[in-house]
mmCIF file of C-alpha atoms in Angstrom:
data_model
loop_
_atom_site.group_PDB
_atom_site.id
_atom_site.type_symbol
_atom_site.label_atom_id
_atom_site.label_comp_id
_atom_site.label_asym_id
_atom_site.label_seq_id
_atom_site.Cartn_x
_atom_site.Cartn_y
_atom_site.Cartn_z
ATOM 1 C CA UNK S 292 53.721 29.336 -20.279
ATOM 2 C CA UNK S 293 55.618 27.160 -22.013
ATOM 3 C CA UNK S 294 53.961 24.026 -20.239
ATOM 4 C CA UNK S 295 50.647 25.985 -21.356
ATOM 5 C CA UNK S 296 51.973 26.566 -25.254
ATOM 6 C CA UNK S 297 53.531 23.377 -25.316
ATOM 7 C CA UNK S 298 49.877 21.707 -24.254
ATOM 8 C CA UNK S 299 48.038 23.752 -26.935
ATOM 9 C CA UNK S 300 50.478 22.413 -29.817
ATOM 10 C CA UNK S 301 49.618 18.899 -29.062
ATOM 11 C CA UNK S 302 46.298 19.845 -29.023
ATOM 12 C CA UNK S 303 46.634 21.535 -32.295
ATOM 13 C CA UNK S 304 48.366 18.291 -33.985
ATOM 14 C CA UNK S 305 45.898 15.818 -32.541
ATOM 15 C CA UNK S 306 42.922 18.442 -33.865
ATOM 16 C CA UNK S 307 44.168 18.286 -37.347
ATOM 17 C CA UNK S 308 45.116 14.653 -37.057
ATOM 18 C CA UNK S 309 41.952 13.510 -36.886
ATOM 19 C CA UNK S 310 40.253 16.216 -39.769
ATOM 20 C CA UNK S 311 42.999 15.013 -41.833
ATOM 21 C CA UNK S 312 43.424 11.151 -41.201
ATOM 22 C CA UNK S 313 40.472 8.734 -41.106
ATOM 23 C CA UNK S 314 40.744 5.562 -39.146
ATOM 24 C CA UNK S 315 41.023 4.017 -35.444
ATOM 25 C CA UNK S 316 43.296 6.312 -33.801
ATOM 26 C CA UNK S 317 40.154 9.523 -35.027
ATOM 27 C CA UNK S 318 37.792 7.763 -33.176
ATOM 28 C CA UNK S 319 39.379 6.623 -30.010
ATOM 29 C CA UNK S 320 40.761 10.435 -29.898
ATOM 30 C CA UNK S 321 36.726 11.615 -30.440
ATOM 31 C CA UNK S 322 35.784 8.743 -27.613
ATOM 32 C CA UNK S 323 38.456 9.829 -25.615
ATOM 33 C CA UNK S 324 37.705 13.373 -25.471
ATOM 34 C CA UNK S 325 34.013 12.969 -24.784
ATOM 35 C CA UNK S 326 34.318 10.696 -22.442
ATOM 36 C CA UNK S 327 36.310 13.202 -20.093
ATOM 37 C CA UNK S 328 34.355 16.448 -21.019
ATOM 38 C CA UNK S 329 31.784 14.177 -19.301
ATOM 39 C CA UNK S 330 33.933 13.662 -16.887
ATOM 40 C CA UNK S 331 34.824 17.332 -16.319
ATOM 41 C CA UNK S 332 31.128 18.836 -16.920
ATOM 42 C CA UNK S 333 30.676 16.586 -13.513
ATOM 43 C CA UNK S 334 33.873 17.064 -11.562
ATOM 44 C CA UNK S 335 33.727 20.694 -12.695
ATOM 45 C CA UNK S 336 37.573 19.614 -12.921
ATOM 46 C CA UNK S 337 38.596 21.843 -16.215
ATOM 47 C CA UNK S 338 41.872 22.111 -15.237
ATOM 48 C CA UNK S 339 42.029 18.567 -16.297
ATOM 49 C CA UNK S 340 42.621 19.191 -19.852
ATOM 50 C CA UNK S 341 45.015 21.344 -19.655
ATOM 51 C CA UNK S 342 47.047 19.173 -16.977
ATOM 52 C CA UNK S 343 46.738 15.978 -19.837
ATOM 53 C CA UNK S 344 47.854 17.815 -22.474
ATOM 54 C CA UNK S 345 51.153 19.293 -21.114
ATOM 55 C CA UNK S 346 51.308 15.614 -20.186
ATOM 56 C CA UNK S 347 50.963 14.192 -23.947
ATOM 57 C CA UNK S 348 53.544 17.425 -25.103
ATOM 58 C CA UNK S 349 56.346 15.432 -22.784
ATOM 59 C CA UNK S 350 55.427 12.774 -24.284
ATOM 60 C CA UNK S 351 55.850 13.970 -27.570
ATOM 61 C CA UNK S 352 58.674 15.908 -27.499
ATOM 62 C CA UNK S 353 60.322 12.755 -26.013
ATOM 63 C CA UNK S 354 59.414 10.911 -28.663
ATOM 64 C CA UNK S 355 60.637 13.123 -31.339
ATOM 65 C CA UNK S 356 64.078 12.642 -30.185
ATOM 66 C CA UNK S 357 63.860 8.934 -30.101
ATOM 67 C CA UNK S 358 63.060 9.536 -34.034
ATOM 68 C CA UNK S 359 66.572 11.300 -33.636
ATOM 69 C CA UNK S 360 67.972 8.275 -31.979
ATOM 70 C CA UNK S 361 66.269 5.944 -34.050
ATOM 71 C CA UNK S 362 68.180 7.796 -37.268
ATOM 72 C CA UNK S 363 71.573 7.758 -35.911
ATOM 73 C CA UNK S 364 71.313 3.949 -35.370
ATOM 74 C CA UNK S 365 70.293 3.584 -38.549
ATOM 75 C CA UNK S 366 73.197 5.591 -40.239
ATOM 76 C CA UNK S 367 76.146 4.031 -38.405
ATOM 77 C CA UNK S 368 78.372 2.729 -40.676
ATOM 78 C CA UNK S 369 79.025 -1.141 -38.602
ATOM 79 C CA UNK S 370 75.382 -1.927 -39.017
ATOM 80 C CA UNK S 371 76.295 -3.524 -42.826
ATOM 81 C CA UNK S 372 78.732 -5.508 -40.983
ATOM 82 C CA UNK S 373 76.224 -6.602 -37.817
ATOM 83 C CA UNK S 374 73.687 -7.873 -40.741
ATOM 84 C CA UNK S 375 76.644 -9.889 -42.831
ATOM 85 C CA UNK S 376 76.920 -11.656 -39.430
ATOM 86 C CA UNK S 377 73.584 -13.980 -39.882
ATOM 87 C CA UNK S 378 74.662 -15.119 -43.746
ATOM 88 C CA UNK S 379 76.112 -18.335 -41.624
ATOM 89 C CA UNK S 380 73.909 -19.942 -38.910
ATOM 90 C CA UNK S 381 71.729 -22.804 -37.957
ATOM 91 C CA UNK S 382 67.977 -22.763 -36.383
ATOM 92 C CA UNK S 383 68.789 -22.642 -33.159
ATOM 93 C CA UNK S 384 71.374 -19.903 -32.821
ATOM 94 C CA UNK S 385 69.438 -17.908 -35.692
ATOM 95 C CA UNK S 386 66.919 -17.660 -33.217
ATOM 96 C CA UNK S 387 69.193 -16.397 -30.408
ATOM 97 C CA UNK S 388 71.002 -14.203 -32.713
ATOM 98 C CA UNK S 389 67.432 -12.494 -33.185
ATOM 99 C CA UNK S 390 66.789 -12.140 -30.158
ATOM 100 C CA UNK S 391 69.549 -11.064 -28.311
ATOM 101 C CA UNK S 392 69.876 -8.752 -31.578
ATOM 102 C CA UNK S 393 65.802 -7.402 -30.933
ATOM 103 C CA UNK S 394 67.137 -6.845 -26.857
ATOM 104 C CA UNK S 395 70.241 -4.866 -28.128
ATOM 105 C CA UNK S 396 68.707 -2.944 -30.938
ATOM 106 C CA UNK S 397 65.187 -2.574 -28.829
ATOM 107 C CA UNK S 398 66.483 -0.354 -26.096
ATOM 108 C CA UNK S 399 67.253 2.442 -28.620
ATOM 109 C CA UNK S 400 64.965 1.701 -31.917
ATOM 110 C CA UNK S 401 62.325 -0.013 -30.012
ATOM 111 C CA UNK S 402 59.888 -1.475 -32.421
ATOM 112 C CA UNK S 403 62.109 0.559 -35.014
ATOM 113 C CA UNK S 404 64.618 -2.434 -33.855
ATOM 114 C CA UNK S 405 62.295 -4.189 -36.847
ATOM 115 C CA UNK S 406 63.874 -1.702 -39.245
ATOM 116 C CA UNK S 407 67.449 -3.146 -38.694
ATOM 117 C CA UNK S 408 66.764 -7.079 -37.940
ATOM 118 C CA UNK S 409 64.161 -7.317 -40.905
ATOM 119 C CA UNK S 410 66.750 -6.836 -43.917
ATOM 120 C CA UNK S 411 68.105 -10.259 -42.243
ATOM 121 C CA UNK S 412 64.323 -11.901 -42.796
ATOM 122 C CA UNK S 413 63.726 -11.236 -45.785
ATOM 123 C CA UNK S 414 67.591 -10.758 -47.808
ATOM 124 C CA UNK S 415 67.901 -14.664 -47.919
ATOM 125 C CA UNK S 416 65.200 -15.651 -49.235
ATOM 126 C CA UNK S 417 62.935 -17.693 -45.978
ATOM 127 C CA UNK S 418 60.371 -19.223 -46.488
ATOM 128 C CA UNK S 419 57.197 -17.958 -44.420
ATOM 129 C CA UNK S 420 58.190 -20.164 -41.688
ATOM 130 C CA UNK S 421 61.195 -19.205 -41.915
ATOM 131 C CA UNK S 422 60.757 -15.413 -42.046
ATOM 132 C CA UNK S 423 57.710 -15.749 -39.043
ATOM 133 C CA UNK S 424 60.247 -17.900 -36.853
ATOM 134 C CA UNK S 425 62.846 -15.074 -37.273
ATOM 135 C CA UNK S 426 59.720 -12.398 -36.517
ATOM 136 C CA UNK S 427 58.994 -13.702 -33.779
ATOM 137 C CA UNK S 428 61.885 -14.067 -31.716
ATOM 138 C CA UNK S 429 63.182 -10.790 -32.788
ATOM 139 C CA UNK S 430 59.866 -9.422 -31.325
ATOM 140 C CA UNK S 431 60.769 -11.396 -28.593
ATOM 141 C CA UNK S 432 64.344 -9.381 -28.081
ATOM 142 C CA UNK S 433 62.131 -5.834 -28.200
ATOM 143 C CA UNK S 434 58.847 -7.263 -26.089
ATOM 144 C CA UNK S 435 62.453 -7.595 -23.558
ATOM 145 C CA UNK S 436 63.600 -4.625 -23.990
ATOM 146 C CA UNK S 437 60.281 -2.700 -23.135
ATOM 147 C CA UNK S 438 61.182 -3.830 -19.375
ATOM 148 C CA UNK S 439 64.431 -1.687 -18.418
ATOM 149 C CA UNK S 440 64.778 0.533 -21.557
ATOM 150 C CA UNK S 441 64.691 4.140 -21.117
ATOM 151 C CA UNK S 442 64.426 5.207 -24.666
ATOM 152 C CA UNK S 443 60.386 3.870 -25.075
ATOM 153 C CA UNK S 444 56.407 5.432 -25.170
ATOM 154 C CA UNK S 445 56.320 2.692 -22.760
ATOM 155 C CA UNK S 446 58.717 3.969 -20.011
ATOM 156 C CA UNK S 447 57.328 7.692 -20.574
ATOM 157 C CA UNK S 448 54.041 6.795 -19.630
ATOM 158 C CA UNK S 449 55.343 4.907 -16.694
ATOM 159 C CA UNK S 450 57.230 7.788 -15.449
ATOM 160 C CA UNK S 451 54.882 10.670 -16.202
ATOM 161 C CA UNK S 452 51.626 9.280 -14.870
ATOM 162 C CA UNK S 453 53.197 7.796 -11.966
ATOM 163 C CA UNK S 454 55.268 11.032 -11.039
ATOM 164 C CA UNK S 455 57.966 11.740 -8.357
ATOM 165 C CA UNK S 456 56.994 8.984 -6.035
ATOM 166 C CA UNK S 457 58.543 6.830 -8.606
ATOM 167 C CA UNK S 458 61.902 5.346 -8.087
ATOM 168 C CA UNK S 459 63.509 5.030 -11.160
ATOM 169 C CA UNK S 460 66.408 2.748 -10.054
ATOM 170 C CA UNK S 461 64.573 0.713 -8.432
ATOM 171 C CA UNK S 462 62.052 0.225 -11.362
ATOM 172 C CA UNK S 463 64.876 0.193 -14.275
ATOM 173 C CA UNK S 464 67.185 -2.848 -11.988
ATOM 174 C CA UNK S 465 64.075 -4.925 -10.974
ATOM 175 C CA UNK S 466 63.129 -4.320 -15.169
ATOM 176 C CA UNK S 467 66.918 -5.194 -16.455
ATOM 177 C CA UNK S 468 66.428 -8.549 -13.770
ATOM 178 C CA UNK S 469 63.440 -9.387 -15.245
ATOM 179 C CA UNK S 470 64.467 -9.641 -18.802
ATOM 180 C CA UNK S 471 67.369 -11.093 -18.139
ATOM 181 C CA UNK S 472 65.746 -13.987 -15.775
ATOM 182 C CA UNK S 473 63.197 -14.094 -19.119
ATOM 183 C CA UNK S 474 65.807 -14.361 -22.279
ATOM 184 C CA UNK S 475 68.088 -16.602 -20.083
ATOM 185 C CA UNK S 476 64.895 -19.067 -19.886
ATOM 186 C CA UNK S 477 64.647 -18.757 -23.399
ATOM 187 C CA UNK S 478 68.215 -20.351 -23.534
ATOM 188 C CA UNK S 479 67.991 -23.017 -20.865
ATOM 189 C CA UNK S 480 64.638 -24.190 -22.278
ATOM 190 C CA UNK S 481 66.292 -25.084 -25.286
ATOM 191 C CA UNK S 482 64.279 -23.437 -28.036
ATOM 192 C CA UNK S 483 67.280 -20.910 -29.096
ATOM 193 C CA UNK S 484 70.942 -21.571 -28.478
ATOM 194 C CA UNK S 485 73.915 -18.813 -28.172
ATOM 195 C CA UNK S 486 75.580 -17.668 -32.003
ATOM 196 C CA UNK S 487 78.633 -19.072 -30.868
ATOM 197 C CA UNK S 488 80.155 -18.996 -34.531
ATOM 198 C CA UNK S 489 79.980 -15.322 -34.327
ATOM 199 C CA UNK S 490 83.628 -13.825 -35.381
ATOM 200 C CA UNK S 491 84.718 -10.828 -33.131
ATOM 201 C CA UNK S 492 84.511 -8.269 -35.599
ATOM 202 C CA UNK S 493 80.549 -8.320 -35.298
ATOM 203 C CA UNK S 494 80.395 -7.987 -31.440
ATOM 204 C CA UNK S 495 82.866 -4.891 -31.900
ATOM 205 C CA UNK S 496 80.705 -3.600 -34.901
ATOM 206 C CA UNK S 497 77.261 -4.173 -32.483
ATOM 207 C CA UNK S 498 79.073 -2.095 -29.766
ATOM 208 C CA UNK S 499 80.865 1.065 -32.194
ATOM 209 C CA UNK S 500 76.324 0.784 -33.058
ATOM 210 C CA UNK S 501 74.874 1.072 -29.538
ATOM 211 C CA UNK S 502 77.963 3.343 -28.349
ATOM 212 C CA UNK S 503 75.486 6.225 -28.864
ATOM 213 C CA UNK S 504 72.987 4.893 -26.915
ATOM 214 C CA UNK S 505 75.427 3.445 -23.787
ATOM 215 C CA UNK S 506 76.277 7.532 -24.136
ATOM 216 C CA UNK S 507 72.760 8.271 -23.890
ATOM 217 C CA UNK S 508 71.800 5.676 -20.701
ATOM 218 C CA UNK S 509 74.873 6.988 -18.483
ATOM 219 C CA UNK S 510 74.174 11.062 -19.005
ATOM 220 C CA UNK S 511 70.684 10.435 -18.597
ATOM 221 C CA UNK S 512 71.449 8.349 -15.356
ATOM 222 C CA UNK S 513 73.947 10.828 -14.560
ATOM 223 C CA UNK S 514 71.668 14.139 -14.173
ATOM 224 C CA UNK S 515 68.932 11.676 -12.725
ATOM 225 C CA UNK S 516 71.017 10.980 -10.008
ATOM 226 C CA UNK S 517 72.860 14.342 -9.290
ATOM 227 C CA UNK S 518 70.389 16.710 -9.810
ATOM 228 C CA UNK S 519 67.124 14.920 -9.785
ATOM 229 C CA UNK S 520 65.630 15.474 -13.938
ATOM 230 C CA UNK S 521 62.814 13.940 -14.937
ATOM 231 C CA UNK S 522 64.593 11.328 -17.449
ATOM 232 C CA UNK S 523 61.808 12.114 -20.248
ATOM 233 C CA UNK S 524 63.143 15.596 -19.675
ATOM 234 C CA UNK S 525 66.986 14.409 -19.926
ATOM 235 C CA UNK S 526 67.146 12.572 -23.082
ATOM 236 C CA UNK S 527 64.862 14.842 -24.334
ATOM 237 C CA UNK S 528 67.168 17.785 -23.952
ATOM 238 C CA UNK S 529 70.495 15.358 -24.764
ATOM 239 C CA UNK S 530 69.270 13.473 -27.846
ATOM 240 C CA UNK S 531 69.668 15.794 -30.302
ATOM 241 C CA UNK S 532 72.653 17.873 -28.994
ATOM 242 C CA UNK S 533 74.364 14.537 -29.971
ATOM 243 C CA UNK S 534 72.715 13.965 -32.982
ATOM 244 C CA UNK S 535 74.318 17.234 -34.420
ATOM 245 C CA UNK S 536 78.133 16.056 -32.903
ATOM 246 C CA UNK S 537 77.441 12.474 -34.547
ATOM 247 C CA UNK S 538 76.095 13.857 -37.949
ATOM 248 C CA UNK S 539 79.412 16.250 -37.395
ATOM 249 C CA UNK S 540 81.613 13.671 -37.446
ATOM 250 C CA UNK S 541 79.914 11.999 -40.931
ATOM 251 C CA UNK S 542 80.336 12.451 -44.466
ATOM 252 C CA UNK S 543 77.621 14.296 -46.426
ATOM 253 C CA UNK S 544 76.058 11.232 -47.380
ATOM 254 C CA UNK S 545 75.093 10.488 -44.134
ATOM 255 C CA UNK S 546 73.893 13.668 -42.703
ATOM 256 C CA UNK S 547 71.253 13.462 -45.505
ATOM 257 C CA UNK S 548 70.293 10.048 -44.851
ATOM 258 C CA UNK S 549 69.916 11.133 -41.242
ATOM 259 C CA UNK S 550 68.485 14.363 -41.616
ATOM 260 C CA UNK S 551 65.764 12.553 -44.142
ATOM 261 C CA UNK S 552 64.785 9.547 -42.141
ATOM 262 C CA UNK S 553 64.007 12.291 -38.990
ATOM 263 C CA UNK S 554 62.023 14.803 -41.334
ATOM 264 C CA UNK S 555 59.495 10.912 -42.633
ATOM 265 C CA UNK S 556 59.265 9.955 -39.150
ATOM 266 C CA UNK S 557 57.869 13.520 -37.962
ATOM 267 C CA UNK S 558 55.830 13.619 -40.559
ATOM 268 C CA UNK S 559 54.249 10.174 -39.465
ATOM 269 C CA UNK S 560 53.351 10.271 -35.852
ATOM 270 C CA UNK S 561 51.178 12.870 -35.458
ATOM 271 C CA UNK S 562 47.928 9.776 -34.994
ATOM 272 C CA UNK S 563 50.521 9.125 -31.824
ATOM 273 C CA UNK S 564 50.548 12.172 -30.025
ATOM 274 C CA UNK S 565 46.594 11.471 -31.249
ATOM 275 C CA UNK S 566 46.103 8.669 -28.671
ATOM 276 C CA UNK S 567 48.336 9.684 -26.694
ATOM 277 C CA UNK S 568 46.551 13.663 -25.857
ATOM 278 C CA UNK S 569 43.353 11.541 -25.440
ATOM 279 C CA UNK S 570 44.558 9.087 -23.161
ATOM 280 C CA UNK S 571 46.501 11.774 -20.409
ATOM 281 C CA UNK S 572 43.327 14.166 -20.540
ATOM 282 C CA UNK S 573 40.737 10.968 -20.124
ATOM 283 C CA UNK S 574 43.390 9.760 -17.523
ATOM 284 C CA UNK S 575 43.945 12.716 -15.167
ATOM 285 C CA UNK S 576 39.922 13.497 -16.017
ATOM 286 C CA UNK S 577 38.909 10.486 -14.252
ATOM 287 C CA UNK S 578 41.716 10.904 -11.384
ATOM 288 C CA UNK S 579 40.627 14.528 -10.483
ATOM 289 C CA UNK S 580 37.029 12.689 -9.568
ATOM 290 C CA UNK S 581 36.482 12.552 -5.361
ATOM 291 C CA UNK S 582 34.015 9.197 -6.622
ATOM 292 C CA UNK S 583 36.781 7.904 -8.416
ATOM 293 C CA UNK S 584 39.184 8.277 -5.832
ATOM 294 C CA UNK S 585 37.131 6.811 -3.071
ATOM 295 C CA UNK S 586 36.098 3.918 -4.799
ATOM 296 C CA UNK S 587 40.008 3.303 -5.335
ATOM 297 C CA UNK S 588 41.061 3.597 -1.924
ATOM 298 C CA UNK S 589 38.211 1.208 -0.645
ATOM 299 C CA UNK S 590 39.105 -1.244 -3.342
ATOM 300 C CA UNK S 591 42.804 -0.522 -2.080
ATOM 301 C CA UNK S 592 41.764 -1.350 1.302
ATOM 302 C CA UNK S 593 39.876 -3.923 0.518
ATOM 303 C CA UNK S 594 41.782 -6.294 -1.767
ATOM 304 C CA UNK S 595 45.358 -5.027 -1.533
ATOM 305 C CA UNK S 596 47.632 -3.330 -3.829
ATOM 306 C CA UNK S 597 49.318 -6.934 -4.797
ATOM 307 C CA UNK S 598 45.814 -6.981 -5.942
ATOM 308 C CA UNK S 599 46.192 -4.055 -7.862
ATOM 309 C CA UNK S 600 49.466 -3.857 -9.381
ATOM 310 C CA UNK S 601 48.539 -7.806 -11.210
ATOM 311 C CA UNK S 602 45.335 -6.090 -12.449
ATOM 312 C CA UNK S 603 46.738 -3.661 -13.725
ATOM 313 C CA UNK S 604 48.893 -6.409 -15.983
ATOM 314 C CA UNK S 605 45.869 -7.633 -16.557
ATOM 315 C CA UNK S 606 43.808 -4.882 -17.493
ATOM 316 C CA UNK S 607 46.735 -3.618 -20.342
ATOM 317 C CA UNK S 608 46.968 -7.148 -21.791
ATOM 318 C CA UNK S 609 43.155 -8.355 -22.345
ATOM 319 C CA UNK S 610 41.962 -5.150 -24.355
ATOM 320 C CA UNK S 611 45.763 -4.967 -25.920
ATOM 321 C CA UNK S 612 44.657 -8.602 -27.520
ATOM 322 C CA UNK S 613 41.261 -7.164 -28.267
ATOM 323 C CA UNK S 614 42.845 -4.490 -30.515
ATOM 324 C CA UNK S 615 42.623 -1.322 -28.102
ATOM 325 C CA UNK S 616 46.806 0.578 -27.798
ATOM 326 C CA UNK S 617 48.127 -0.336 -24.385
ATOM 327 C CA UNK S 618 48.566 3.220 -23.813
ATOM 328 C CA UNK S 619 45.095 4.125 -22.765
ATOM 329 C CA UNK S 620 44.510 1.130 -19.994
ATOM 330 C CA UNK S 621 48.145 1.535 -19.284
ATOM 331 C CA UNK S 622 47.718 5.296 -18.044
ATOM 332 C CA UNK S 623 44.755 4.745 -16.462
ATOM 333 C CA UNK S 624 45.512 1.997 -13.905
ATOM 334 C CA UNK S 625 49.105 3.715 -13.351
ATOM 335 C CA UNK S 626 47.569 7.227 -12.527
ATOM 336 C CA UNK S 627 44.587 5.512 -10.571
ATOM 337 C CA UNK S 628 45.921 2.979 -8.861
ATOM 338 C CA UNK S 629 49.756 4.392 -8.173
ATOM 339 C CA UNK S 630 48.501 7.172 -5.561
ATOM 340 C CA UNK S 631 47.123 4.363 -3.301
ATOM 341 C CA UNK S 632 50.226 2.257 -3.237
ATOM 342 C CA UNK S 633 51.543 1.945 -0.120
ATOM 343 C CA UNK S 634 55.511 1.657 -0.291
ATOM 344 C CA UNK S 635 57.987 2.977 -2.681
ATOM 345 C CA UNK S 636 59.203 -0.303 -3.590
ATOM 346 C CA UNK S 637 55.070 -1.212 -4.435
ATOM 347 C CA UNK S 638 54.790 2.131 -7.527
ATOM 348 C CA UNK S 639 58.283 0.416 -8.356
ATOM 349 C CA UNK S 640 56.484 -3.048 -8.762
ATOM 350 C CA UNK S 641 53.069 -1.300 -10.368
ATOM 351 C CA UNK S 642 55.264 0.610 -13.065
ATOM 352 C CA UNK S 643 57.078 -2.847 -14.013
ATOM 353 C CA UNK S 644 53.245 -4.157 -14.154
ATOM 354 C CA UNK S 645 52.422 -1.630 -16.809
ATOM 355 C CA UNK S 646 55.835 -2.393 -18.821
ATOM 356 C CA UNK S 647 55.095 -6.568 -18.636
ATOM 357 C CA UNK S 648 51.747 -5.385 -20.373
ATOM 358 C CA UNK S 649 53.032 -3.777 -22.429
ATOM 359 C CA UNK S 650 55.521 -6.080 -23.452
ATOM 360 C CA UNK S 651 53.171 -8.495 -23.943
ATOM 361 C CA UNK S 652 51.726 -6.344 -26.644
ATOM 362 C CA UNK S 653 54.524 -5.633 -28.193
ATOM 363 C CA UNK S 654 54.959 -9.094 -28.344
ATOM 364 C CA UNK S 655 51.839 -10.440 -29.085
ATOM 365 C CA UNK S 656 48.726 -8.605 -29.645
ATOM 366 C CA UNK S 657 46.940 -7.045 -32.356
ATOM 367 C CA UNK S 658 46.111 -3.685 -30.240
ATOM 368 C CA UNK S 659 49.602 -2.550 -30.418
ATOM 369 C CA UNK S 660 51.249 -0.581 -33.073
ATOM 370 C CA UNK S 661 54.235 -1.587 -32.010
ATOM 371 C CA UNK S 662 53.359 -5.486 -32.954
ATOM 372 C CA UNK S 663 51.423 -4.592 -35.971
ATOM 373 C CA UNK S 664 54.662 -2.172 -37.255
ATOM 374 C CA UNK S 665 57.277 -5.209 -36.740
ATOM 375 C CA UNK S 666 54.558 -7.996 -38.499
ATOM 376 C CA UNK S 667 54.320 -5.367 -41.585
ATOM 377 C CA UNK S 668 58.269 -5.317 -41.453
ATOM 378 C CA UNK S 669 58.338 -9.024 -41.569
ATOM 379 C CA UNK S 670 56.082 -9.740 -44.023
ATOM 380 C CA UNK S 671 53.828 -12.235 -41.894
ATOM 381 C CA UNK S 672 50.600 -12.163 -40.590
ATOM 382 C CA UNK S 673 49.378 -10.669 -37.417
ATOM 383 C CA UNK S 674 46.719 -12.983 -36.798
ATOM 384 C CA UNK S 675 49.462 -15.940 -36.949
ATOM 385 C CA UNK S 676 51.879 -14.418 -35.338
ATOM 386 C CA UNK S 677 49.449 -13.165 -32.673
ATOM 387 C CA UNK S 678 48.299 -17.131 -31.912
ATOM 388 C CA UNK S 679 52.293 -18.212 -31.872
ATOM 389 C CA UNK S 680 54.716 -19.058 -29.038
ATOM 390 C CA UNK S 681 55.592 -15.362 -27.275
ATOM 391 C CA UNK S 682 51.643 -15.535 -26.351
ATOM 392 C CA UNK S 683 52.352 -18.438 -24.509
ATOM 393 C CA UNK S 684 55.552 -17.155 -23.310
ATOM 394 C CA UNK S 685 54.349 -14.274 -22.196
ATOM 395 C CA UNK S 686 50.637 -15.411 -21.203
ATOM 396 C CA UNK S 687 52.149 -18.497 -18.433
ATOM 397 C CA UNK S 688 54.239 -15.957 -17.246
ATOM 398 C CA UNK S 689 51.913 -13.686 -16.656
ATOM 399 C CA UNK S 690 49.745 -16.262 -15.032
ATOM 400 C CA UNK S 691 53.100 -17.084 -12.332
ATOM 401 C CA UNK S 692 53.430 -13.488 -11.618
ATOM 402 C CA UNK S 693 49.886 -12.833 -10.987
ATOM 403 C CA UNK S 694 49.888 -15.668 -8.406
ATOM 404 C CA UNK S 695 52.350 -14.921 -6.747
ATOM 405 C CA UNK S 696 51.912 -11.048 -6.263
ATOM 406 C CA UNK S 697 49.079 -12.048 -5.264
ATOM 407 C CA UNK S 698 49.946 -14.130 -2.798
ATOM 408 C CA UNK S 699 53.318 -12.051 -1.303
#
């Protein structure tokens, strides 16, 4: 009963958003919902709509809790000390620092990390080329955090779409290993340098800022390993009580700032609920059709699971580069290909493929809300940044990775 009510609320929010806010989100939802009705009319699987809306409600609740987490980090007293350490760095260590900050703050904040890093670029009167450089390297760090952070919409879509077959521990381990290797490549190729000049006080302040995140990760994994609680549900249940405890410890001004930030974020995320709702009900409608299930089974038998994993990356990257939000192709490919994966390891790599495609979008795709938001925060051209070094970096990696997967 509660799940049906949550799904109805998600549909109401999406409908009101379409009626009151013009723009691309409205048209994406209308196209997906119309296509869903056509598919369900053919298959007679009307239960796909409430099932998709229930999934959307879960993602929406998770996203709402992430905004609370963002408010916690942005109001941390030690954050100003982290920012102050940036001023004396040369270009190469500056690149290394903003990339590391992108990873560190990308784990709890996702694209919200730009609100921490962007002032570093705009505060010091950099010229446009330096500002684009800082933006590109910080976005790279944020994109790499997508590969392993349990507190992102990308991970929420992966865990929701793949369900109980996904072994979260394996996915996180593979993701953090891959992110570490890609991060190390940036330093070993001498495109950036470790910021060794930073004082010990910087790292101490950074640890205090990220302490709530470390607590959440530990509790989230403990609940998952002990009682098997879904990571989305665990994070949704834990973040708000943790925020209340932290707010009690802070002064009245910080409490008001946390409340104002959270309420502002909650007022403006109905457009994201609209896209999630449309994509998830469409994905459920597609996968409920026997003809589609048979086609995917034949495809898996003819080209193999590894080819489907490579296809998943490309199916997310190409539409995102053309302007389509990653949630649509990611949800559809994961929901279609997940059931035909022959082993749990293949399921984990399928989830990783979606995260790699999402990471590319976060770094260099015009269809990524995270990328566009970051460009706006840094006051740089999205088109110029999309054609920059991050695109070549991720495109090269994806080409090599897909080739290796095909021949394994």
